PDB file of C-alpha atoms and ligand atoms in Angstrom:
ATOM      1  CA  MET A   1     132.714  96.426  60.476  1.00 50.00           C
ATOM      2  CA  THR A   2     134.213  94.617  57.590  1.00 60.00           C
ATOM      3  CA  ALA A   3     134.993  91.125  57.733  1.00 62.00           C
ATOM      4  CA  ILE A   4     138.848  91.581  58.666  1.00 59.00           C
ATOM      5  CA  GLU A   5     138.215  94.172  61.043  1.00 59.00           C
ATOM      6  CA  TYR A   6     136.140  92.110  63.054  1.00 61.00           C
ATOM      7  CA  VAL A   7     138.352  89.153  63.105  1.00 65.00           C
ATOM      8  CA  ALA A   8     141.015  91.497  63.962  1.00 63.00           C
ATOM      9  CA  PHE A   9     138.252  92.879  67.109  1.00 62.00           C
ATOM     10  CA  ARG A  10     137.955  89.554  68.492  1.00 66.00           C
ATOM     11  CA  ILE A  11     141.330  88.846  68.436  1.00 68.00           C
ATOM     12  CA  LEU A  12     141.910  92.265  70.120  1.00 65.00           C
ATOM     13  CA  ARG A  13     139.950  91.174  72.855  1.00 63.00           C
ATOM     14  CA  LEU A  14     141.398  87.950  73.643  1.00 64.00           C
ATOM     15  CA  PHE A  15     144.912  90.532  74.880  1.00 65.00           C
ATOM     16  CA  ARG A  16     142.365  92.842  76.352  1.00 55.00           C
ATOM     17  CA  LYS A  17     143.225  91.564  79.876  1.00 54.00           C
ATOM     18  CA  LEU A  18     147.423  91.272  79.172  1.00 57.00           C
ATOM     19  CA  PRO A  19     148.628  93.434  82.039  1.00 53.00           C
ATOM     20  CA  PHE A  20     151.214  95.845  81.109  1.00 49.00           C
ATOM     21  CA  ASN A  21     153.595  94.812  83.724  1.00 53.00           C
ATOM     22  CA  ILE A  22     154.522  91.489  82.075  1.00 51.00           C
ATOM     23  CA  LEU A  23     156.572  93.726  79.048  1.00 53.00           C
ATOM     24  CA  GLY A  24     158.674  94.572  81.889  1.00 58.00           C
ATOM     25  CA  VAL A  25     162.170  94.398  82.287  1.00 62.00           C
ATOM     26  CA  GLY A  26     163.252  90.894  82.890  1.00 70.00           C
ATOM     27  CA  THR A  27     161.599  87.523  82.782  1.00 78.00           C
ATOM     28  CA  ARG A  28     158.926  86.313  84.193  1.00 84.00           C
ATOM     29  CA  LYS A  29     156.687  83.538  84.350  1.00 91.00           C
ATOM     30  CA  VAL A  30     153.082  83.036  84.507  1.00 92.00           C
ATOM     31  CA  ILE A  31     150.727  80.723  83.645  1.00 95.00           C
ATOM     32  CA  PHE A  32     149.145  80.693  80.384  1.00 96.00           C
ATOM     33  CA  ALA A  33     145.420  80.913  81.020  1.00 95.00           C
ATOM     34  CA  ASP A  34     146.042  83.796  83.426  1.00 92.00           C
ATOM     35  CA  TYR A  35     147.337  85.946  80.475  1.00 89.00           C
ATOM     36  CA  PHE A  36     145.495  84.605  77.618  1.00 92.00           C
ATOM     37  CA  LYS A  37     141.884  84.638  78.445  1.00 88.00           C
ATOM     38  CA  ASP A  38     139.230  82.411  76.825  1.00 90.00           C
ATOM     39  CA  PHE A  39     141.611  80.132  74.679  1.00 94.00           C
ATOM     40  CA  GLU A  40     140.024  77.206  76.453  1.00 94.00           C
ATOM     41  CA  LYS A  41     136.922  78.741  74.242  1.00 93.00           C
ATOM     42  CA  VAL A  42     139.004  78.261  70.887  1.00 93.00           C
ATOM     43  CA  GLU A  43     137.435  75.066  68.730  1.00 92.00           C
ATOM     44  CA  ALA A  44     141.003  74.556  67.664  1.00 94.00           C
ATOM     45  CA  VAL A  45     142.507  74.864  70.928  1.00 96.00           C
ATOM     46  CA  LYS A  46     140.004  72.278  72.283  1.00 96.00           C
ATOM     47  CA  ALA A  47     140.877  70.106  69.470  1.00 96.00           C
ATOM     48  CA  ILE A  48     144.028  69.966  69.725  1.00 98.00           C
ATOM     49  CA  PHE A  49     143.392  68.858  73.839  1.00 98.00           C
ATOM     50  CA  GLY A  50     140.162  67.713  73.975  1.00 97.00           C
ATOM     51  CA  ASP A  51     138.201  67.184  78.033  1.00 97.00           C
ATOM     52  CA  LYS A  52     141.577  68.553  79.070  1.00 97.00           C
ATOM     53  CA  THR A  53     141.942  71.819  77.544  1.00 98.00           C
ATOM     54  CA  GLY A  54     141.339  74.099  80.537  1.00 97.00           C
ATOM     55  CA  GLU A  55     143.047  72.208  83.171  1.00 97.00           C
ATOM     56  CA  ILE A  56     145.906  72.169  80.887  1.00 98.00           C
ATOM     57  CA  LEU A  57     146.110  75.613  79.859  1.00 97.00           C
ATOM     58  CA  SER A  58     145.724  76.626  83.472  1.00 97.00           C
ATOM     59  CA  HIS A  59     148.473  74.641  84.320  1.00 97.00           C
ATOM     60  CA  LEU A  60     150.749  75.350  81.337  1.00 98.00           C
ATOM     61  CA  THR A  61     153.881  77.614  82.043  1.00 97.00           C
ATOM     62  CA  VAL A  62     154.929  80.466  79.674  1.00 96.00           C
ATOM     63  CA  GLU A  63     158.127  82.554  79.849  1.00 95.00           C
ATOM     64  CA  LEU A  64     157.832  85.852  79.152  1.00 92.00           C
ATOM     65  CA  SER A  65     161.980  86.491  78.024  1.00 91.00           C
ATOM     66  CA  TRP A  66     163.711  89.371  75.581  1.00 87.00           C
ATOM     67  CA  ILE A  67     164.983  86.324  73.556  1.00 85.00           C
ATOM     68  CA  PHE A  68     165.087  87.564  69.651  1.00 84.00           C
ATOM     69  CA  GLY A  69     162.159  86.050  67.418  1.00 88.00           C
ATOM     70  CA  TYR A  70     158.672  84.897  68.448  1.00 93.00           C
ATOM     71  CA  MET A  71     157.953  82.074  70.544  1.00 95.00           C
ATOM     72  CA  TYR A  72     158.756  78.095  70.970  1.00 95.00           C
ATOM     73  CA  VAL A  73     158.361  75.026  72.805  1.00 96.00           C
ATOM     74  CA  ASP A  74     161.102  74.307  75.304  1.00 94.00           C
ATOM     75  CA  GLY A  75     161.990  70.981  74.722  1.00 91.00           C
ATOM     76  CA  SER A  76     163.649  70.404  78.886  1.00 92.00           C
ATOM     77  CA  ASP A  77     160.405  70.519  80.022  1.00 94.00           C
ATOM     78  CA  GLY A  78     157.656  71.831  77.259  1.00 95.00           C
ATOM     79  CA  HIS A  79     156.500  75.057  78.746  1.00 97.00           C
ATOM     80  CA  LEU A  80     155.981  77.856  76.317  1.00 97.00           C
ATOM     81  CA  VAL A  81     158.492  80.839  75.859  1.00 96.00           C
ATOM     82  CA  ILE A  82     157.449  83.779  74.316  1.00 95.00           C
ATOM     83  CA  SER A  83     159.730  87.403  72.639  1.00 94.00           C
ATOM     84  CA  LYS A  84     158.426  90.084  74.740  1.00 91.00           C
ATOM     85  CA  ASN A  85     159.107  92.406  72.155  1.00 90.00           C
ATOM     86  CA  TYR A  86     157.255  90.248  69.659  1.00 93.00           C
ATOM     87  CA  LEU A  87     154.350  90.254  72.011  1.00 91.00           C
ATOM     88  CA  ASN A  88     154.399  93.837  72.111  1.00 89.00           C
ATOM     89  CA  ASN A  89     155.079  94.950  68.313  1.00 91.00           C
ATOM     90  CA  GLY A  90     153.817  91.909  66.372  1.00 92.00           C
ATOM     91  CA  ASP A  91     150.427  91.758  64.535  1.00 93.00           C
ATOM     92  CA  LYS A  92     148.100  90.228  66.823  1.00 92.00           C
ATOM     93  CA  THR A  93     146.248  88.078  64.536  1.00 94.00           C
ATOM     94  CA  ASP A  94     150.028  86.539  63.698  1.00 95.00           C
ATOM     95  CA  ILE A  95     150.656  86.068  67.427  1.00 95.00           C
ATOM     96  CA  TYR A  96     147.409  84.860  67.891  1.00 95.00           C
ATOM     97  CA  LEU A  97     147.551  82.268  65.058  1.00 96.00           C
ATOM     98  CA  ASP A  98     151.094  81.504  66.640  1.00 97.00           C
ATOM     99  CA  LEU A  99     149.864  80.472  70.018  1.00 97.00           C
ATOM    100  CA  ILE A 100     148.107  78.115  68.418  1.00 97.00           C
ATOM    101  CA  HIS A 101     150.828  76.359  66.374  1.00 97.00           C
ATOM    102  CA  GLU A 102     152.642  76.086  69.813  1.00 97.00           C
ATOM    103  CA  LEU A 103     149.651  74.676  71.756  1.00 98.00           C
ATOM    104  CA  CYS A 104     149.867  72.026  69.453  1.00 98.00           C
ATOM    105  CA  HIS A 105     153.594  71.705  70.028  1.00 97.00           C
ATOM    106  CA  VAL A 106     152.829  71.561  73.570  1.00 98.00           C
ATOM    107  CA  LYS A 107     150.856  68.809  73.086  1.00 98.00           C
ATOM    108  CA  GLN A 108     153.177  66.628  70.895  1.00 98.00           C
ATOM    109  CA  PHE A 109     155.603  67.248  73.930  1.00 97.00           C
ATOM    110  CA  MET A 110     153.100  66.057  76.511  1.00 97.00           C
ATOM    111  CA  ASP A 111     152.803  62.891  74.110  1.00 97.00           C
ATOM    112  CA  GLY A 112     156.673  62.451  74.166  1.00 96.00           C
ATOM    113  CA  ARG A 113     156.884  63.504  70.069  1.00 96.00           C
ATOM    114  CA  GLU A 114     160.255  64.532  69.507  1.00 93.00           C
ATOM    115  CA  LEU A 115     159.362  68.030  68.538  1.00 91.00           C
ATOM    116  CA  PHE A 116     162.848  68.660  66.524  1.00 86.00           C
ATOM    117  CA  ASP A 117     163.320  65.473  64.711  1.00 89.00           C
ATOM    118  CA  PRO A 118     166.392  66.917  63.094  1.00 90.00           C
ATOM    119  CA  ARG A 119     165.377  63.649  59.836  1.00 94.00           C
ATOM    120  CA  TYR A 120     162.970  66.369  58.205  1.00 93.00           C
ATOM    121  CA  ASP A 121     163.407  69.628  56.934  1.00 91.00           C
ATOM    122  CA  TYR A 122     161.476  72.245  58.875  1.00 91.00           C
ATOM    123  CA  VAL A 123     158.642  72.587  56.274  1.00 93.00           C
ATOM    124  CA  GLU A 124     158.196  68.331  56.181  1.00 93.00           C
ATOM    125  CA  ARG A 125     158.654  67.442  59.719  1.00 95.00           C
ATOM    126  CA  PRO A 126     155.021  65.817  61.049  1.00 96.00           C
ATOM    127  CA  THR A 127     155.278  67.750  63.981  1.00 96.00           C
ATOM    128  CA  GLU A 128     154.948  71.314  62.180  1.00 96.00           C
ATOM    129  CA  ILE A 129     152.778  70.562  59.640  1.00 96.00           C
ATOM    130  CA  GLU A 130     150.318  69.050  62.403  1.00 97.00           C
ATOM    131  CA  ALA A 131     150.635  72.264  63.990  1.00 97.00           C
ATOM    132  CA  TYR A 132     150.225  74.737  61.034  1.00 97.00           C
ATOM    133  CA  ARG A 133     146.842  72.327  60.011  1.00 96.00           C
ATOM    134  CA  TYR A 134     145.724  73.163  63.162  1.00 96.00           C
ATOM    135  CA  CYS A 135     146.175  77.358  62.714  1.00 94.00           C
ATOM    136  CA  VAL A 136     145.449  77.364  59.207  1.00 96.00           C
ATOM    137  CA  GLN A 137     142.102  75.805  60.442  1.00 94.00           C
ATOM    138  CA  GLU A 138     141.446  78.521  62.741  1.00 95.00           C
ATOM    139  CA  ALA A 139     142.485  81.373  60.287  1.00 95.00           C
ATOM    140  CA  ARG A 140     139.712  79.595  57.883  1.00 94.00           C
ATOM    141  CA  ARG A 141     137.408  79.886  60.804  1.00 93.00           C
ATOM    142  CA  LEU A 142     138.334  83.487  61.482  1.00 92.00           C
ATOM    143  CA  GLY A 143     137.804  84.044  57.702  1.00 94.00           C
ATOM    144  CA  LEU A 144     141.174  84.975  56.924  1.00 95.00           C
ATOM    145  CA  SER A 145     141.669  85.035  52.994  1.00 94.00           C
ATOM    146  CA  GLU A 146     144.405  82.441  51.337  1.00 94.00           C
ATOM    147  CA  GLU A 147     146.491  85.455  50.871  1.00 94.00           C
ATOM    148  CA  ARG A 148     146.745  86.583  54.214  1.00 95.00           C
ATOM    149  CA  ILE A 149     147.359  82.812  55.380  1.00 96.00           C
ATOM    150  CA  TYR A 150     149.488  82.563  53.183  1.00 95.00           C
ATOM    151  CA  LEU A 151     151.601  85.422  54.050  1.00 94.00           C
ATOM    152  CA  TYR A 152     151.007  84.101  57.532  1.00 95.00           C
ATOM    153  CA  LEU A 153     153.145  81.026  56.418  1.00 95.00           C
ATOM    154  CA  LYS A 154     156.108  82.913  54.847  1.00 92.00           C
ATOM    155  CA  THR A 155     158.773  83.431  57.777  1.00 88.00           C
ATOM    156  CA  GLU A 156     162.202  85.520  56.720  1.00 86.00           C
ATOM    157  CA  TRP A 157     164.078  81.615  57.427  1.00 85.00           C
ATOM    158  CA  MET A 158     162.108  79.853  54.785  1.00 90.00           C
ATOM    159  CA  SER A 159     163.000  79.920  51.242  1.00 94.00           C
ATOM    160  CA  GLU A 160     160.158  80.653  48.427  1.00 93.00           C
ATOM    161  CA  ASP A 161     160.367  76.897  47.588  1.00 94.00           C
ATOM    162  CA  ASP A 162     160.189  75.878  51.237  1.00 94.00           C
ATOM    163  CA  LEU A 163     156.993  78.438  51.674  1.00 95.00           C
ATOM    164  CA  LYS A 164     155.252  76.716  48.562  1.00 94.00           C
ATOM    165  CA  ARG A 165     155.840  72.973  50.021  1.00 94.00           C
ATOM    166  CA  LEU A 166     153.939  74.187  53.169  1.00 95.00           C
ATOM    167  CA  ALA A 167     151.269  75.819  51.716  1.00 96.00           C
ATOM    168  CA  LYS A 168     150.615  72.879  49.470  1.00 94.00           C
ATOM    169  CA  SER A 169     150.980  70.493  52.623  1.00 94.00           C
ATOM    170  CA  VAL A 170     147.974  72.512  54.513  1.00 94.00           C
ATOM    171  CA  ASN A 171     146.121  73.512  51.491  1.00 93.00           C
ATOM    172  CA  ILE A 172     146.698  76.876  51.198  1.00 94.00           C
ATOM    173  CA  SER A 173     146.842  78.190  47.280  1.00 86.00           C
ATOM    174  CA  CYS A 174     150.074  79.996  46.631  1.00 71.00           C
ATOM    175  CA  GLY A 175     149.858  83.509  45.928  1.00 58.00           C
TER     176      GLY A 175
HETATM  177 ZN1   ZN B 201     156.328  74.612  65.104  1.00 62.63          ZN
END
């Protein structure tokens, strides 16, 4: 098994217990820890929540919805909203890293921080940089290459210049 296959294998294990019915019709609310197993053991997640990791993940509500896009933290009560389509069809490594990113936003919300502060561009918002740092740290721990992490940072709403600024902020060398 190559290093990359091993990473994919380990990530897939985390998704193995996802029941198929969550991808059925309609929106469903579930508990994070019931569906995403073993995240309380992930170093990056423990770094986010500390001693309360297990407790927080076993109370965190996840809304599985037919939204367009990926996932986000709802600014009204701090629950996590995930696109069923993304969960079903997205790259599992990307989903895994996104979950870590969003868990950081969950913690920021719990701490009363403003997640969508309009004074900053997306790639310079302190809450985003912090969330990206956690998932980049986890990506490195998993052994993903700099190129793969750079690709992960790229999203369709980001310009090439924004991508480079973000990569620099999280110490990823640009392509
Ligand atoms: Zn974010």
